Coordinates of C-alpha atoms in Angstrom, one line a residue:
Chain A
M1 CA -18.1 27.0 21.3
E2 CA -21.9 26.7 21.2
G3 CA -23.2 28.2 18.0
E4 CA -19.6 28.9 16.6
T5 CA -19.8 26.2 14.1
P6 CA -23.5 26.2 12.7
L7 CA -22.7 24.2 9.5
L8 CA -20.7 21.5 11.2
D9 CA -23.2 21.3 14.0
E10 CA -25.6 19.6 11.3
L11 CA -23.5 16.9 10.9
E12 CA -24.0 15.8 14.8
K13 CA -27.6 15.0 14.0
G14 CA -28.9 11.8 12.8
R15 CA -28.2 8.1 13.8
W16 CA -24.5 7.7 12.8
P17 CA -21.2 8.6 14.8
S18 CA -20.2 12.1 14.0
F19 CA -16.6 13.2 13.4
V20 CA -17.7 16.7 14.9
K21 CA -18.9 15.2 18.0
E22 CA -15.4 13.4 18.5
I23 CA -13.6 16.6 17.4
K24 CA -15.5 18.5 20.1
R25 CA -14.7 15.9 22.8
A26 CA -10.9 16.2 21.9
A27 CA -11.5 20.0 21.9
K28 CA -11.9 19.8 25.5
K29 CA -8.4 18.7 26.1
N30 CA -6.6 20.4 23.1
K31 CA -6.7 23.8 21.9
A32 CA -5.9 22.7 18.2
A33 CA -9.0 20.6 18.1
L34 CA -11.1 23.6 18.6
D35 CA -9.4 25.4 15.9
L36 CA -9.6 22.6 13.6
L37 CA -13.4 22.8 13.7
K38 CA -13.3 26.5 13.2
V39 CA -11.2 25.9 10.0
Q40 CA -13.5 23.2 8.8
E41 CA -16.6 25.5 9.3
L42 CA -14.8 28.2 7.4
S43 CA -14.3 25.9 4.6
Y44 CA -17.8 24.8 4.4
K45 CA -18.7 28.6 4.3
D46 CA -16.1 29.4 1.7
K47 CA -16.4 26.2 -0.1
I48 CA -12.6 25.8 -0.4
T49 CA -10.0 24.1 1.7
H50 CA -7.9 26.3 4.1
W51 CA -5.1 23.6 4.4
K52 CA -2.0 23.9 2.2
H53 CA 1.4 22.1 1.8
G54 CA 4.5 24.1 2.5
G55 CA 8.2 23.3 3.0
I56 CA 9.4 19.9 3.7
V57 CA 9.2 18.5 7.4
G58 CA 10.5 15.3 8.7
V59 CA 12.5 13.5 11.2
T60 CA 16.2 12.6 11.2
G61 CA 17.4 10.3 8.6
Y62 CA 13.8 9.7 7.1
G63 CA 12.5 11.1 4.0
G64 CA 8.9 10.3 4.4
G65 CA 6.3 9.3 7.0
V66 CA 5.4 13.0 7.9
I67 CA 3.1 15.1 5.8
G68 CA 3.6 18.8 6.2
R69 CA 0.3 20.7 6.7
Y70 CA -0.3 24.3 7.2
C71 CA -3.4 26.5 7.6
D72 CA -3.5 29.3 5.1
Q73 CA -4.9 31.7 7.8
P74 CA -2.5 31.2 10.8
E75 CA -3.3 34.5 12.4
K76 CA -7.0 33.4 12.8
F77 CA -6.3 29.9 13.8
P78 CA -2.9 29.9 15.4
E79 CA -3.4 26.5 17.0
V80 CA -3.4 24.8 13.7
A81 CA -1.0 27.3 11.9
M82 CA 1.1 23.9 11.7
F83 CA -0.9 20.6 11.7
H84 CA 1.4 18.0 10.2
T85 CA 0.4 14.4 9.9
L86 CA 2.5 11.3 11.1
R87 CA 1.9 7.9 9.4
V88 CA 2.8 5.3 11.6
N89 CA 3.5 1.9 10.2
P90 CA 0.8 -0.8 11.7
P91 CA 1.5 -4.1 12.5
A92 CA 0.5 -6.8 9.8
G93 CA -3.1 -7.5 9.6
W94 CA -3.7 -4.6 12.0
F95 CA -3.5 -6.7 15.3
Y96 CA -2.9 -4.8 18.5
K97 CA -2.8 -5.5 22.2
T98 CA -4.6 -2.8 24.0
D99 CA -1.4 -1.5 25.7
A100 CA 0.2 -0.8 22.5
L101 CA -2.8 1.5 21.4
R102 CA -2.6 3.1 24.9
K103 CA 0.9 3.9 24.0
I104 CA 0.4 5.3 20.9
C105 CA -2.6 7.6 22.4
D106 CA -0.5 8.7 25.2
I107 CA 2.3 9.7 23.0
W108 CA 0.0 11.5 20.7
E109 CA -2.0 13.4 23.5
K110 CA 1.6 14.6 24.7
Y111 CA 3.0 15.7 21.2
G112 CA 0.0 16.2 19.0
S113 CA -3.7 17.1 18.8
G114 CA -4.8 13.8 20.3
M115 CA -6.8 13.0 17.1
T116 CA -6.1 10.1 15.0
N117 CA -7.3 8.2 12.0
F118 CA -7.4 4.5 12.4
H119 CA -6.4 3.5 9.5
G120 CA -5.5 5.5 6.5
S121 CA -6.3 4.1 3.2
T122 CA -2.9 2.5 2.9
G123 CA -3.4 1.1 6.3
D124 CA -1.4 3.4 8.3
I125 CA -2.1 4.8 11.8
I126 CA -2.6 8.4 10.9
L127 CA -1.8 10.8 13.7
L128 CA -3.4 14.0 12.8
G129 CA -2.1 17.4 13.7
T130 CA 1.2 18.4 15.3
K131 CA 3.8 21.2 15.2
T132 CA 7.2 20.9 13.4
E133 CA 9.1 21.1 16.8
N134 CA 7.1 18.1 18.2
L135 CA 7.9 15.8 15.2
Q136 CA 11.4 14.6 16.5
P137 CA 10.4 14.0 20.0
C138 CA 7.2 12.4 19.0
F139 CA 9.0 10.0 16.6
D140 CA 11.8 9.3 19.3
E141 CA 9.1 8.2 21.7
L142 CA 7.1 6.2 19.1
T143 CA 10.4 4.2 18.1
E144 CA 10.9 3.5 21.7
A145 CA 7.5 2.1 22.0
G146 CA 8.4 -0.1 19.0
F147 CA 6.7 1.7 16.4
D148 CA 8.0 3.0 13.0
L149 CA 6.9 5.6 10.4
G150 CA 5.2 4.4 7.3
G151 CA 5.6 5.6 3.7
S152 CA 4.8 8.9 1.9
G153 CA 5.9 10.7 -1.0
S154 CA 7.5 9.1 -3.9
A155 CA 8.5 6.0 -2.0
L156 CA 7.3 2.5 -1.1
R157 CA 4.2 3.1 0.8
T158 CA 3.5 1.0 3.9
I159 CA 2.8 -2.4 2.8
S160 CA -0.5 -4.1 3.8
G161 CA -2.1 -7.4 3.6
C162 CA -5.3 -9.0 4.9
V163 CA -5.6 -10.7 8.2
G164 CA -4.8 -13.9 6.2
P165 CA -4.3 -17.2 8.3
A166 CA -4.8 -15.5 11.6
R167 CA -8.4 -15.1 11.1
C168 CA -9.6 -16.6 7.8
E169 CA -10.0 -20.0 6.6
W170 CA -9.4 -19.1 2.9
A171 CA -5.9 -17.8 3.5
M172 CA -3.8 -19.7 0.6
I173 CA -0.6 -17.7 1.7
D174 CA 0.9 -16.3 5.1
T175 CA -0.1 -12.6 4.2
L176 CA 1.0 -11.6 7.8
D177 CA 4.4 -13.0 7.3
I178 CA 4.9 -11.7 3.7
T179 CA 3.9 -8.2 4.8
Y180 CA 6.3 -8.2 7.9
N181 CA 9.0 -9.8 5.7
L182 CA 8.9 -7.4 2.8
T183 CA 8.4 -4.5 5.3
M184 CA 11.6 -5.5 6.9
E185 CA 13.6 -6.0 3.7
F186 CA 12.4 -2.7 2.2
Q187 CA 13.0 -0.3 5.0
D188 CA 15.2 2.0 2.7
E189 CA 12.5 2.0 0.0
I190 CA 9.9 2.9 2.6
H191 CA 11.8 5.9 4.3
R192 CA 13.8 7.2 1.4
P193 CA 11.7 8.6 -1.5
R194 CA 13.5 8.0 -4.6
W195 CA 11.5 7.0 -7.3
P196 CA 9.2 8.8 -9.8
Y197 CA 6.0 8.5 -7.6
K198 CA 4.6 6.2 -5.0
F199 CA 4.5 2.6 -5.1
K200 CA 2.1 0.3 -3.2
I201 CA 2.2 -3.3 -2.4
K202 CA -0.8 -5.2 -1.0
I203 CA -1.4 -8.8 -0.3
S204 CA -4.6 -10.8 -0.2
G205 CA -4.7 -14.4 1.1
C206 CA -7.2 -15.4 -1.5
P207 CA -9.2 -14.2 -4.7
N208 CA -11.9 -12.9 -2.4
D209 CA -9.4 -10.0 -2.3
C210 CA -10.6 -8.3 1.0
V211 CA -7.9 -5.5 0.9
A212 CA -9.1 -4.7 -2.6
A213 CA -5.5 -5.1 -3.6
I214 CA -6.4 -5.5 -7.3
A215 CA -7.6 -2.0 -7.5
R216 CA -5.3 -0.3 -5.1
A217 CA -1.8 -1.4 -5.3
D218 CA 0.9 -1.2 -8.0
F219 CA 2.1 -4.6 -7.0
T220 CA -0.6 -7.0 -6.1
V221 CA -0.1 -10.6 -4.4
I222 CA -3.2 -12.7 -4.3
G223 CA -3.1 -16.0 -2.9
T224 CA -4.3 -18.9 -5.1
W225 CA -3.9 -22.5 -6.0
R226 CA -2.3 -24.4 -8.7
D227 CA -4.2 -27.7 -8.7
S228 CA -7.9 -28.4 -8.7
I229 CA -10.5 -27.3 -6.4
R230 CA -11.4 -30.3 -4.1
I231 CA -15.1 -31.4 -4.5
D232 CA -16.9 -33.2 -1.8
Q233 CA -19.7 -34.7 -4.1
E234 CA -21.8 -35.9 -1.3
A235 CA -21.8 -32.3 0.3
V236 CA -22.8 -31.0 -3.0
R237 CA -25.7 -33.3 -3.2
D238 CA -26.7 -32.4 0.3
Y239 CA -26.9 -28.7 -0.7
V240 CA -29.2 -29.5 -3.7
E241 CA -31.4 -31.8 -1.4
K242 CA -31.9 -28.9 0.9
G243 CA -33.1 -26.6 -1.8
F244 CA -29.8 -24.7 -2.8
D245 CA -30.0 -23.3 -6.3
I246 CA -26.9 -24.9 -7.9
E247 CA -27.6 -24.0 -11.4
S248 CA -27.3 -20.3 -10.2
V249 CA -23.8 -21.0 -9.2
V250 CA -23.0 -22.9 -12.4
K251 CA -24.4 -20.1 -14.7
K252 CA -22.2 -17.6 -13.0
C253 CA -19.0 -19.5 -13.4
P254 CA -16.9 -17.0 -15.6
T255 CA -15.3 -19.7 -17.7
E256 CA -17.9 -22.5 -17.5
A257 CA -15.5 -24.8 -15.8
I258 CA -18.3 -26.2 -13.6
S259 CA -21.6 -28.1 -14.7
W260 CA -24.1 -29.8 -12.9
D261 CA -25.1 -33.4 -14.0
R262 CA -28.6 -33.4 -12.3
E263 CA -29.2 -37.1 -13.3
K264 CA -25.9 -38.5 -11.8
G265 CA -25.9 -35.8 -9.0
V266 CA -22.5 -35.0 -9.8
L267 CA -20.7 -31.5 -10.1
N268 CA -18.4 -31.7 -13.0
F269 CA -15.2 -29.7 -12.8
V270 CA -12.7 -28.9 -15.6
A271 CA -9.5 -27.6 -13.5
E272 CA -7.7 -26.1 -16.5
D273 CA -10.6 -23.9 -17.4
C274 CA -11.0 -22.5 -13.7
T275 CA -9.8 -19.0 -13.2
R276 CA -9.9 -19.3 -9.4
C277 CA -12.3 -16.7 -8.8
M278 CA -13.7 -18.4 -5.7
H279 CA -17.4 -17.8 -6.4
C280 CA -18.5 -21.3 -6.5
I281 CA -16.5 -22.0 -3.3
N282 CA -17.9 -19.0 -1.4
K283 CA -21.4 -20.3 -2.4
M284 CA -20.7 -23.8 -1.3
P285 CA -18.0 -23.7 1.3
K286 CA -18.9 -27.1 2.8
A287 CA -18.6 -28.9 -0.5
L288 CA -15.9 -27.1 -2.4
R289 CA -12.6 -26.2 -1.0
P290 CA -9.3 -24.8 -2.8
G291 CA -6.6 -26.9 -4.0
L292 CA -3.4 -27.8 -1.8
D293 CA -0.8 -26.5 -4.0
R294 CA -0.7 -23.0 -2.9
G295 CA 1.1 -19.9 -3.9
A296 CA 0.1 -16.5 -5.3
T297 CA -0.8 -14.7 -8.4
I298 CA 1.2 -11.6 -9.1
L299 CA -0.3 -8.7 -10.6
V300 CA 0.9 -5.0 -11.5
G301 CA -0.7 -1.7 -12.1
G302 CA -3.8 -0.9 -9.8
K303 CA -4.1 2.8 -9.1
A304 CA -6.6 5.3 -8.3
P305 CA -7.3 8.1 -10.9
I306 CA -4.7 11.0 -10.8
V307 CA -2.4 11.6 -13.7
K308 CA -4.5 9.0 -15.8
G309 CA -7.6 7.3 -15.0
A310 CA -7.9 4.3 -12.6
Y311 CA -6.5 1.0 -13.5
L312 CA -7.2 -2.5 -12.1
S313 CA -4.2 -4.6 -11.8
W314 CA -3.3 -7.3 -14.4
V315 CA -1.5 -10.5 -14.2
I316 CA 2.1 -10.8 -14.8
V317 CA 2.9 -14.0 -13.1
P318 CA -0.1 -16.6 -13.0
F319 CA 1.6 -18.6 -10.2
M320 CA 4.5 -18.3 -7.9
K321 CA 5.2 -20.1 -4.8
M322 CA 5.3 -17.9 -1.6
E323 CA 7.7 -19.3 0.9
P324 CA 10.1 -17.5 3.2
P325 CA 12.5 -15.8 2.6
Y326 CA 10.2 -14.6 -0.5
M327 CA 13.4 -14.2 -2.5
E328 CA 11.5 -14.6 -6.0
V329 CA 9.1 -11.8 -5.3
K330 CA 11.8 -9.6 -3.9
E331 CA 14.0 -10.1 -7.0
L332 CA 10.9 -9.3 -9.2
L333 CA 10.2 -6.3 -7.1
R334 CA 13.7 -4.9 -7.5
K335 CA 13.6 -5.3 -11.3
I336 CA 10.5 -3.6 -11.6
W337 CA 11.7 -0.7 -9.5
D338 CA 14.9 -0.3 -11.4
W339 CA 13.1 -0.4 -14.7
W340 CA 10.4 2.1 -13.6
D341 CA 12.9 4.4 -11.9
E342 CA 15.0 4.2 -15.0
N343 CA 12.2 5.0 -17.4
G344 CA 9.5 6.6 -15.6
R345 CA 8.6 10.3 -15.7
T346 CA 8.1 12.3 -12.5
R347 CA 4.4 11.3 -11.0
E348 CA 4.2 8.5 -13.4
R349 CA 2.9 5.5 -11.8
L350 CA 3.9 1.9 -13.1
A351 CA 0.9 1.2 -14.9
E352 CA 1.0 4.4 -17.0
L353 CA 4.8 3.8 -17.7
I354 CA 3.8 0.3 -19.0
E355 CA 1.1 1.7 -20.9
R356 CA 3.4 4.4 -22.4
L357 CA 6.3 2.0 -23.4
G358 CA 4.2 -1.0 -23.9
L359 CA 3.7 -4.3 -22.1
K360 CA 6.2 -6.1 -24.6
Q361 CA 9.0 -3.9 -23.6
F362 CA 8.3 -4.1 -19.9
L363 CA 8.2 -8.0 -20.0
R364 CA 11.5 -8.1 -22.1
D365 CA 13.3 -5.7 -19.8
I366 CA 12.0 -7.6 -16.7
G367 CA 12.7 -10.8 -18.1
L368 CA 9.3 -12.4 -17.9
P369 CA 7.8 -14.7 -20.2
A370 CA 4.6 -13.8 -22.0
V371 CA 1.9 -16.1 -20.9
P372 CA -1.7 -16.3 -21.9
Q373 CA -2.9 -15.1 -18.4
I374 CA -1.3 -11.7 -19.2
V375 CA -3.8 -9.4 -20.8
Y376 CA -2.7 -6.6 -23.3
R377 CA -3.3 -3.5 -21.3
P378 CA -4.7 -2.8 -17.9
R379 CA -8.6 -2.3 -17.7
S380 CA -9.0 1.4 -17.8
N381 CA -12.1 1.6 -15.8
P382 CA -12.6 -0.3 -12.6
Y383 CA -16.1 1.1 -12.0
V384 CA -18.5 -1.1 -13.6
F385 CA -22.1 0.1 -13.7
L386 CA -24.6 -2.5 -14.4
R387 CA -27.9 -1.5 -16.0
R388 CA -31.0 -3.5 -16.0
Chain B
M1 CA 21.7 -9.8 -6.1
G2 CA 25.3 -8.7 -6.2
E3 CA 27.5 -7.8 -3.1
V4 CA 28.6 -4.6 -2.0
T5 CA 32.5 -4.2 -2.1
E6 CA 34.8 -1.5 -0.8
E7 CA 35.9 -0.9 -4.2
L8 CA 32.2 0.0 -5.2
K9 CA 32.0 2.2 -2.2
K10 CA 35.2 4.0 -3.2
K11 CA 34.0 4.5 -6.7
I12 CA 30.8 6.1 -5.1
L13 CA 32.6 8.4 -2.9
D14 CA 35.0 9.4 -5.8
Y15 CA 31.9 10.3 -7.9
L16 CA 30.3 12.1 -5.1
K17 CA 33.5 14.5 -4.7
T18 CA 32.7 15.7 -8.3
V19 CA 28.9 16.7 -7.5
S20 CA 27.2 18.6 -5.1
K21 CA 24.4 16.1 -4.9
A22 CA 23.0 13.3 -6.9
K23 CA 20.2 10.7 -7.3
N24 CA 21.1 7.1 -6.7
K25 CA 20.4 6.1 -10.3
D26 CA 22.6 9.0 -11.6
V27 CA 25.4 7.5 -9.3
A28 CA 24.8 4.1 -10.8
R29 CA 24.7 5.4 -14.4
A30 CA 28.0 7.6 -13.8
I31 CA 30.0 4.7 -12.4
G32 CA 28.4 2.0 -14.6
E33 CA 27.1 -0.2 -12.0
E34 CA 23.6 -1.8 -11.4
K35 CA 21.4 0.7 -9.5
H36 CA 20.1 -1.8 -7.1
I37 CA 23.8 -2.7 -5.8
V38 CA 24.5 1.0 -5.7
D39 CA 21.5 1.6 -3.6
K40 CA 22.7 -1.0 -1.1
A41 CA 26.1 0.6 -1.1
I42 CA 24.9 4.0 -0.4
A43 CA 22.8 2.7 2.4
E44 CA 25.7 1.3 3.9
L45 CA 27.8 4.4 3.4
S46 CA 25.1 6.2 5.1
K47 CA 25.0 4.0 8.0
E48 CA 28.9 4.5 8.1
G49 CA 28.4 8.3 8.1
K50 CA 30.2 9.0 4.9
V51 CA 27.3 10.2 2.8
E52 CA 23.8 11.6 3.9
Y53 CA 20.6 11.7 2.1
I54 CA 18.7 15.2 1.4
Y55 CA 15.0 15.1 0.4
L56 CA 14.1 17.7 -1.9
G57 CA 11.0 16.2 -3.4
A58 CA 13.1 13.1 -4.1
S59 CA 16.0 11.9 -2.3
F60 CA 19.6 12.9 -3.1
V61 CA 22.9 11.8 -1.7
K62 CA 25.8 13.8 -1.0
L63 CA 29.0 13.4 0.9
K64 CA 28.5 14.1 4.6
D65 CA 31.2 16.8 5.1
S66 CA 30.4 18.7 1.9
T67 CA 27.9 21.7 1.7

């Protein structure tokens, strides 16, 4: 193997962990990993990919969860002639016990290349590289171990949410329970691709949006509060006395909902002007806390650029209570899916369809009232470049 | 959300006898029912082994014993 992959070997140099080093380690146990490196080396040399789609592969009863991959030079690299990926639905919040991880790894070393990607961008456990004949037995063992496949293709993709109340003081909603509950409710939608294109749901516990739901999901749930921020004026004064620049926080309030009365030593706050961006709370967590009447804001339309450009999600329901069994959000999802399925063109995401037919028609057909928090159209470019 | 009835299932099966395969939304349109109820009914019929899904880029449904 020494000297066989000179271009890739360059990627082992430097301070950072190297995927080349990891694949070389895997190659000691699995021949496919060695061929994988060679294909990659060839791609670097030829400046084109040597992977291709081809045929539909899967497991019994499922239309998704397996992504077929073939090498376009099977004679040269027989070990990776078929190199399919399995997407496995992770637990909500990505919490595992070590024995669960060992089980997955043991199964994958038995049936696949032994290489994994924790986690893919939608949050799935990605098992990289197996042959068609190994898919079904691998799936059978995974299900026996308590795992199931995630979504792929024109289906509901694996639902993901932040760690929420399990690890975070800012969680306004139980992101873990919502993720689990919606996953269980929409099993058919995950495993049976029948829509115009993919559909992603992501759930963030608060407006800090650690899972970047607003930029990545067709349907975004972000925890928020309906009442007023709670202010401990004594703690605010304590911040100021210790040299904290409160004016810098006040200046950055996007709606000028807060103001600092230096003479009285009071932070004034106009609740109805607050957009719940959480900037002031993040800056002064000992003095400011979110309100207690909690729920979620529902947004739609986030996506990465494929057919049209990237979109950021926009608000369609400013506040919705999020209590089990989450009937209101489920009903809304079903209405949106029916509308999109009925009107959408192939490979047209929800945001693109709304833009094509108009927000007015979307709201009318879904039965949602127009409210001031809804903007006319999605922002077309989430990449904001600031210039000095 | 409406309930799945035996009558609805029969309507779906009768329609599927007339086509080789169909998308759920086409079944719903053909029999004049709401799609989300048809989705649910087809899922039940699949579990009962009366219809099966086939995946050709998108999901289609067909009678289990038809070819």
